[in-house]
Short mmCIF file of C-alpha atoms and ligand atoms in Angstrom, two decimals:
data_model
loop_
_atom_site.label_atom_id
_atom_site.label_comp_id
_atom_site.label_asym_id
_atom_site.label_seq_id
_atom_site.Cartn_x
_atom_site.Cartn_y
_atom_site.Cartn_z
CA MET A 798 -154.90 -96.21 102.54
CA ASP A 799 -156.72 -93.57 103.56
CA ALA A 800 -158.11 -91.67 100.41
CA LEU A 801 -157.32 -88.43 102.06
CA ARG A 802 -153.91 -89.45 102.72
CA GLU A 803 -153.74 -90.79 99.44
CA MET A 804 -153.62 -87.55 98.17
CA MET A 805 -150.75 -86.37 99.84
CA LYS A 806 -149.19 -88.17 97.02
CA ASP A 807 -150.18 -85.45 94.55
CA LYS A 808 -149.11 -82.35 96.51
CA LYS A 809 -146.29 -80.43 94.15
CA ARG A 810 -145.28 -77.80 96.80
CA ILE A 811 -144.26 -77.96 99.76
CA VAL A 812 -143.60 -75.76 102.86
CA ILE A 813 -142.04 -77.70 106.10
CA LYS A 814 -141.31 -75.94 109.37
CA ILE A 815 -138.88 -77.33 111.94
CA GLY A 816 -138.58 -75.87 115.94
CA SER A 817 -135.51 -75.15 117.29
CA SER A 818 -136.11 -78.17 120.03
CA SER A 819 -136.29 -80.78 117.25
CA LEU A 820 -132.54 -79.47 115.86
CA GLN A 821 -130.61 -79.68 119.00
CA HIS A 822 -129.79 -81.76 121.98
CA ALA A 823 -131.84 -80.98 124.67
CA GLN A 824 -129.25 -81.71 127.41
CA THR A 825 -127.02 -79.43 126.01
CA GLY A 826 -128.49 -77.22 123.30
CA ASP A 827 -125.71 -78.09 121.04
CA LEU A 828 -127.25 -79.03 117.40
CA ASP A 829 -128.48 -82.73 116.42
CA TYR A 830 -126.02 -83.09 113.41
CA ILE A 831 -127.82 -86.51 112.92
CA LYS A 832 -131.25 -85.23 112.93
CA LEU A 833 -129.77 -81.86 110.53
CA GLU A 834 -128.36 -84.52 107.87
CA LEU A 835 -131.64 -86.36 107.95
CA LEU A 836 -133.86 -83.16 107.64
CA VAL A 837 -131.45 -82.00 104.43
CA ARG A 838 -131.70 -85.85 103.22
CA GLU A 839 -135.37 -85.86 103.18
CA LEU A 840 -135.36 -82.65 101.48
CA CYS A 841 -133.28 -82.77 98.86
CA ASP A 842 -135.03 -85.99 97.72
CA ILE A 843 -138.56 -84.12 97.79
CA ARG A 844 -136.56 -81.81 95.55
CA ASN A 845 -135.43 -84.33 93.67
CA GLN A 846 -138.92 -85.86 92.60
CA GLY A 847 -139.48 -82.64 91.11
CA LYS A 848 -141.66 -80.84 93.67
CA ASP A 849 -140.81 -77.31 95.20
CA VAL A 850 -139.77 -77.24 98.45
CA VAL A 851 -139.44 -74.53 101.44
CA LEU A 852 -137.59 -75.13 104.83
CA VAL A 853 -138.71 -72.73 107.47
CA SER A 854 -136.32 -73.00 110.09
CA SER A 855 -135.78 -71.77 113.52
CA GLY A 856 -132.74 -72.10 115.72
CA ALA A 857 -130.94 -68.79 115.05
CA ILE A 858 -131.48 -67.35 118.53
CA ALA A 859 -130.75 -70.76 120.20
CA ALA A 860 -127.42 -71.24 118.22
CA GLY A 861 -125.99 -67.62 118.66
CA ARG A 862 -126.82 -68.04 122.49
CA LYS A 863 -124.69 -71.40 122.15
CA ALA A 864 -122.12 -69.58 119.94
CA VAL A 865 -121.57 -66.62 122.54
CA HIS A 866 -121.69 -68.85 125.75
CA LEU A 867 -125.53 -67.30 127.09
CA LYS A 868 -127.22 -69.62 129.65
CA ASN A 869 -131.19 -69.77 129.24
CA THR A 870 -131.51 -67.91 132.06
CA GLU A 871 -129.63 -64.75 130.55
CA GLU A 872 -131.66 -64.38 128.14
CA LYS A 873 -134.62 -62.92 131.00
CA THR A 874 -132.52 -60.04 131.82
CA GLU A 875 -133.69 -56.53 131.02
CA SER A 876 -131.69 -56.91 128.07
CA THR A 877 -134.31 -59.37 126.74
CA ILE A 878 -134.78 -58.24 123.19
CA ALA A 879 -131.12 -56.45 122.95
CA VAL A 880 -129.71 -60.06 123.42
CA LYS A 881 -131.89 -61.90 121.25
CA GLN A 882 -131.32 -59.83 118.53
CA ALA A 883 -127.46 -59.90 118.99
CA CYS A 884 -128.00 -63.81 119.34
CA ALA A 885 -130.13 -63.96 116.03
CA ALA A 886 -127.41 -62.25 114.40
CA VAL A 887 -124.81 -64.45 114.97
CA GLY A 888 -127.13 -67.29 115.03
CA GLN A 889 -128.94 -66.85 111.76
CA ALA A 890 -125.30 -66.73 109.95
CA ARG A 891 -124.22 -70.23 112.01
CA LEU A 892 -127.59 -72.06 111.12
CA MET A 893 -127.29 -71.14 107.32
CA MET A 894 -123.95 -72.13 107.08
CA THR A 895 -124.66 -75.55 108.71
CA TYR A 896 -127.32 -75.73 106.13
CA GLN A 897 -125.47 -74.87 103.57
CA LYS A 898 -122.71 -77.67 103.90
CA LEU A 899 -125.19 -80.01 104.55
CA PHE A 900 -127.35 -79.56 101.53
CA GLY A 901 -123.81 -78.83 99.34
CA GLU A 902 -123.05 -82.72 100.16
CA TYR A 903 -126.56 -83.28 97.78
CA ASN A 904 -125.27 -80.40 95.54
CA GLN A 905 -128.82 -79.08 96.28
CA VAL A 906 -128.59 -74.87 96.17
CA THR A 907 -130.12 -73.13 99.38
CA ALA A 908 -131.28 -69.76 99.55
CA GLN A 909 -132.01 -67.43 102.60
CA ILE A 910 -135.34 -65.42 103.18
CA LEU A 911 -135.75 -63.42 106.29
CA MET A 912 -139.18 -62.12 106.78
CA THR A 913 -141.22 -59.73 108.85
CA LYS A 914 -144.60 -58.43 109.05
CA ASN A 915 -144.13 -55.91 106.73
CA THR A 916 -142.92 -58.52 104.14
CA ILE A 917 -146.84 -59.31 103.70
CA VAL A 918 -148.39 -56.12 104.94
CA ASP A 919 -146.92 -53.86 102.52
CA ASN A 920 -147.83 -54.48 99.01
CA LEU A 921 -144.65 -54.06 96.79
CA ASN A 922 -142.91 -55.99 99.71
CA ARG A 923 -145.11 -58.90 99.61
CA TYR A 924 -145.32 -58.79 95.51
CA ASN A 925 -141.55 -58.89 95.47
CA ALA A 926 -141.03 -61.50 98.01
CA HIS A 927 -143.64 -63.46 96.17
CA ASN A 928 -141.66 -62.95 93.36
CA THR A 929 -138.52 -64.14 94.68
CA PHE A 930 -140.12 -67.18 95.95
CA SER A 931 -141.32 -68.38 92.34
CA GLU A 932 -138.18 -67.65 90.64
CA LEU A 933 -135.99 -69.50 93.46
CA PHE A 934 -138.55 -72.59 92.33
CA ASN A 935 -138.05 -71.84 88.83
CA LEU A 936 -134.28 -72.29 89.62
CA GLY A 937 -134.49 -75.35 91.74
CA VAL A 938 -133.79 -73.97 95.00
CA ILE A 939 -134.61 -74.29 98.47
CA PRO A 940 -135.46 -71.30 100.20
CA ILE A 941 -134.90 -71.58 103.38
CA VAL A 942 -137.26 -69.17 105.77
CA ASN A 943 -136.69 -67.63 109.55
CA GLU A 944 -138.08 -64.54 110.79
CA ASN A 945 -135.72 -61.32 110.71
CA ASP A 946 -135.44 -61.72 114.59
CA THR A 947 -132.48 -59.03 114.21
CA VAL A 948 -134.67 -55.94 113.69
CA ALA A 949 -138.06 -57.33 114.83
CA THR A 950 -139.38 -55.70 117.10
CA TYR A 951 -142.68 -55.89 118.45
CA GLU A 952 -144.64 -53.70 115.86
CA ILE A 953 -142.59 -55.77 112.83
CA GLU A 954 -142.57 -59.48 114.61
CA ILE A 955 -144.82 -62.21 113.33
CA GLY A 956 -143.33 -63.72 116.81
CA ASP A 957 -143.56 -67.65 116.31
CA ASN A 958 -142.35 -69.88 113.26
CA ASP A 959 -145.90 -71.94 113.67
CA THR A 960 -147.35 -68.59 112.36
CA LEU A 961 -144.67 -67.55 110.12
CA SER A 962 -144.64 -71.13 108.28
CA ALA A 963 -148.33 -70.94 107.52
CA ILE A 964 -147.73 -66.98 105.88
CA VAL A 965 -145.04 -68.52 103.91
CA ALA A 966 -147.20 -71.42 102.59
CA ALA A 967 -149.87 -69.13 101.92
CA LEU A 968 -147.61 -66.71 100.04
CA VAL A 969 -146.50 -69.34 97.90
CA ASP A 970 -149.50 -71.34 97.37
CA ALA A 971 -148.17 -74.13 98.63
CA ASP A 972 -150.26 -77.62 98.51
CA LEU A 973 -149.14 -78.73 101.67
CA LEU A 974 -147.81 -77.75 105.16
CA ILE A 975 -145.97 -79.87 107.45
CA LEU A 976 -145.05 -78.76 111.11
CA LEU A 977 -142.63 -80.64 112.63
CA SER A 978 -142.65 -80.68 116.29
CA ASP A 979 -141.85 -82.38 119.40
CA ILE A 980 -145.29 -83.49 119.88
CA ASP A 981 -147.48 -85.88 117.67
CA GLY A 982 -150.25 -84.03 116.57
CA LEU A 983 -153.86 -82.91 118.17
CA TYR A 984 -155.29 -84.33 121.18
CA THR A 985 -158.30 -83.60 122.55
CA ASP A 986 -156.39 -82.91 125.62
CA ASP A 987 -153.12 -82.62 126.70
CA PRO A 988 -151.60 -86.18 126.56
CA ARG A 989 -148.77 -85.48 129.74
CA THR A 990 -151.64 -85.00 132.29
CA ASN A 991 -154.60 -86.59 130.72
CA PRO A 992 -154.57 -90.97 130.21
CA ASP A 993 -157.49 -90.36 128.49
CA ALA A 994 -156.73 -87.60 125.77
CA ALA A 995 -157.58 -89.03 121.99
CA PHE A 996 -155.58 -88.87 119.31
CA ILE A 997 -157.05 -86.66 116.42
CA GLU A 998 -156.10 -87.94 113.22
CA THR A 999 -157.84 -86.05 110.55
CA VAL A 1000 -159.72 -82.38 111.02
CA PRO A 1001 -161.97 -81.80 108.52
CA CYS A 1002 -163.24 -78.11 109.49
CA LEU A 1003 -161.21 -76.04 112.36
CA THR A 1004 -164.17 -75.69 115.06
CA GLU A 1005 -164.44 -73.09 118.20
CA GLU A 1006 -164.16 -76.55 120.29
CA LEU A 1007 -161.05 -77.33 118.57
CA MET A 1008 -159.75 -73.98 118.98
CA HIS A 1009 -160.04 -74.15 122.49
CA MET A 1010 -157.90 -77.41 122.75
CA GLY A 1011 -155.25 -75.77 121.74
CA LYS A 1012 -152.54 -75.40 124.85
CA LYS A 1013 -150.24 -72.48 125.65
CA SER A 1014 -146.69 -74.51 125.66
CA THR A 1015 -145.48 -77.76 124.48
CA GLY A 1016 -143.29 -77.92 127.89
CA SER A 1017 -140.49 -77.35 125.56
CA SER A 1018 -137.77 -74.70 126.87
CA VAL A 1019 -136.71 -73.21 123.34
CA GLY A 1020 -138.73 -71.56 120.65
CA THR A 1021 -141.70 -69.93 120.81
CA GLY A 1022 -144.67 -72.35 119.54
CA GLY A 1023 -147.25 -74.18 121.35
CA MET A 1024 -150.58 -76.18 120.70
CA ASN A 1025 -151.89 -72.42 119.90
CA THR A 1026 -149.54 -70.94 117.68
CA LYS A 1027 -150.12 -74.28 115.44
CA LEU A 1028 -153.84 -74.21 115.61
CA GLN A 1029 -153.38 -70.16 114.60
CA ALA A 1030 -151.05 -71.87 111.47
CA ALA A 1031 -153.99 -74.38 110.85
CA VAL A 1032 -156.36 -71.52 110.35
CA ILE A 1033 -154.07 -69.14 108.12
CA ALA A 1034 -153.08 -72.56 105.89
CA THR A 1035 -156.59 -74.53 105.44
CA LYS A 1036 -158.74 -70.83 104.54
CA SER A 1037 -155.44 -70.22 101.99
CA ASP A 1038 -156.25 -73.35 100.21
CA THR A 1039 -153.06 -75.69 102.28
CA ASP A 1040 -153.60 -78.72 103.96
CA MET A 1041 -151.52 -79.12 106.96
CA VAL A 1042 -149.84 -82.01 108.84
CA ILE A 1043 -148.55 -81.70 112.57
CA ALA A 1044 -146.71 -84.12 112.80
CA ASN A 1045 -143.28 -85.36 115.63
CA SER A 1046 -139.77 -84.58 114.46
CA ARG A 1047 -138.26 -87.68 116.56
CA ASP A 1048 -138.06 -89.38 113.45
CA LEU A 1049 -137.22 -87.20 110.28
CA ARG A 1050 -138.26 -89.96 107.58
CA VAL A 1051 -141.81 -88.75 108.82
CA ILE A 1052 -141.39 -86.21 105.90
CA HIS A 1053 -141.18 -89.00 103.00
CA LYS A 1054 -144.07 -90.88 104.60
CA ILE A 1055 -146.28 -88.21 104.73
CA LEU A 1056 -145.69 -87.72 101.24
CA GLU A 1057 -146.68 -90.94 99.91
CA GLY A 1058 -149.65 -91.20 101.95
CA GLU A 1059 -149.02 -92.77 105.44
CA SER A 1060 -151.53 -92.07 108.53
CA ILE A 1061 -148.97 -89.92 110.55
CA GLY A 1062 -149.63 -87.09 112.54
CA THR A 1063 -152.77 -84.65 112.51
CA LEU A 1064 -154.26 -83.81 108.83
CA PHE A 1065 -155.98 -80.65 108.87
CA LEU A 1066 -157.98 -80.33 105.25
CA LYS A 1067 -157.94 -77.41 103.70
CA ASN A 1068 -161.14 -74.95 103.30
CA PRO A 1069 -160.38 -72.39 101.20
CA ASP A 1070 -162.17 -68.73 102.21
CA GLU A 1071 -162.54 -66.35 99.70
CA GLY A 1072 -162.53 -63.91 102.29
CA PHE A 1073 -159.62 -64.54 104.20
CA ASP A 1074 -157.34 -61.54 104.02
CA LEU A 1075 -153.46 -62.47 104.48
CA PRO A 1076 -152.07 -58.85 104.99
CA GLU A 1077 -155.36 -57.88 106.84
CA PHE A 1078 -154.79 -61.15 109.23
CA VAL A 1079 -151.04 -60.76 109.43
CA GLU A 1080 -151.24 -56.91 110.43
CA GLY A 1081 -153.60 -57.87 113.28
CA LEU A 1082 -150.91 -60.24 114.52
CA ASN A 1083 -149.95 -59.59 118.16
CA ARG A 1084 -152.26 -56.80 118.56
N1 LIG B 2392 -137.00 -67.56 114.87
C1 LIG B 2392 -136.58 -67.81 116.02
C2 LIG B 2392 -135.05 -68.26 115.77
O1 LIG B 2392 -134.71 -68.80 114.65
C3 LIG B 2392 -137.68 -68.89 116.50
C4 LIG B 2392 -138.94 -68.90 116.97
C5 LIG B 2392 -139.60 -69.98 116.78
O2 LIG B 2392 -139.16 -70.88 117.34
O3 LIG B 2392 -140.51 -69.85 116.74
O4 LIG B 2392 -134.82 -69.18 116.84
#
């Protein structure tokens, strides 16, 4: 086994991010309960190994849109922000209800944490959020995090959950961030359009050249993350002393396999940067 991957076995605090497109059926937009159940079982098992787990889950807006019978196109009207926020308000509650039911089957307690930019930029908010996470870990609870889309407008929005999950990883001093997506990891080019694109197993250091490989979109119609946001997440995580893996959510058993040291996805090695200022970085997002 690769020595770098062997180190994954020692990770004690893990943040796992799953995107909307990984949680629903592409054809109908309805929740994929088989995947959700598998996700929950994997996370409960990691917790049972004595590790701290945080789940960053998207899907609130998609669930809300479904609940009030909106089609994708209707979201793109003038009322986009208000519609999105209304859908988030409906969907976040539904999403948590589903998670609590599934986690409850394994007697696992969960908590909801909704964040905005201000949670990090404001010193008191950040301090309080950090303490809340610590206490939840002490209590053996799995925090489920999302952006507070219902109130987050341009000035205070983080914008996508790839970035949010890296911010959470930095805030809680996580050892590992796993981004689960509809792609296998990082390629030298877009594998859907370039058959010569080569898969990158390990990124020891984020070079300018690598950053340019980020593409605008994954091709998914839900969620907001593309390779760009994943690379931005890698910057935040690796500078904050956290390793990061991008892996495909097709089979969610990859979660325990990654933690057992299997070579799955792309591993971005931590590269702690003393000069990296998380609140300053977050304040500058979307500007
Ligand atoms: N926060 C959004 C939601 O829960 C998703 C953002 C994203 O997919 O990056 O629907």
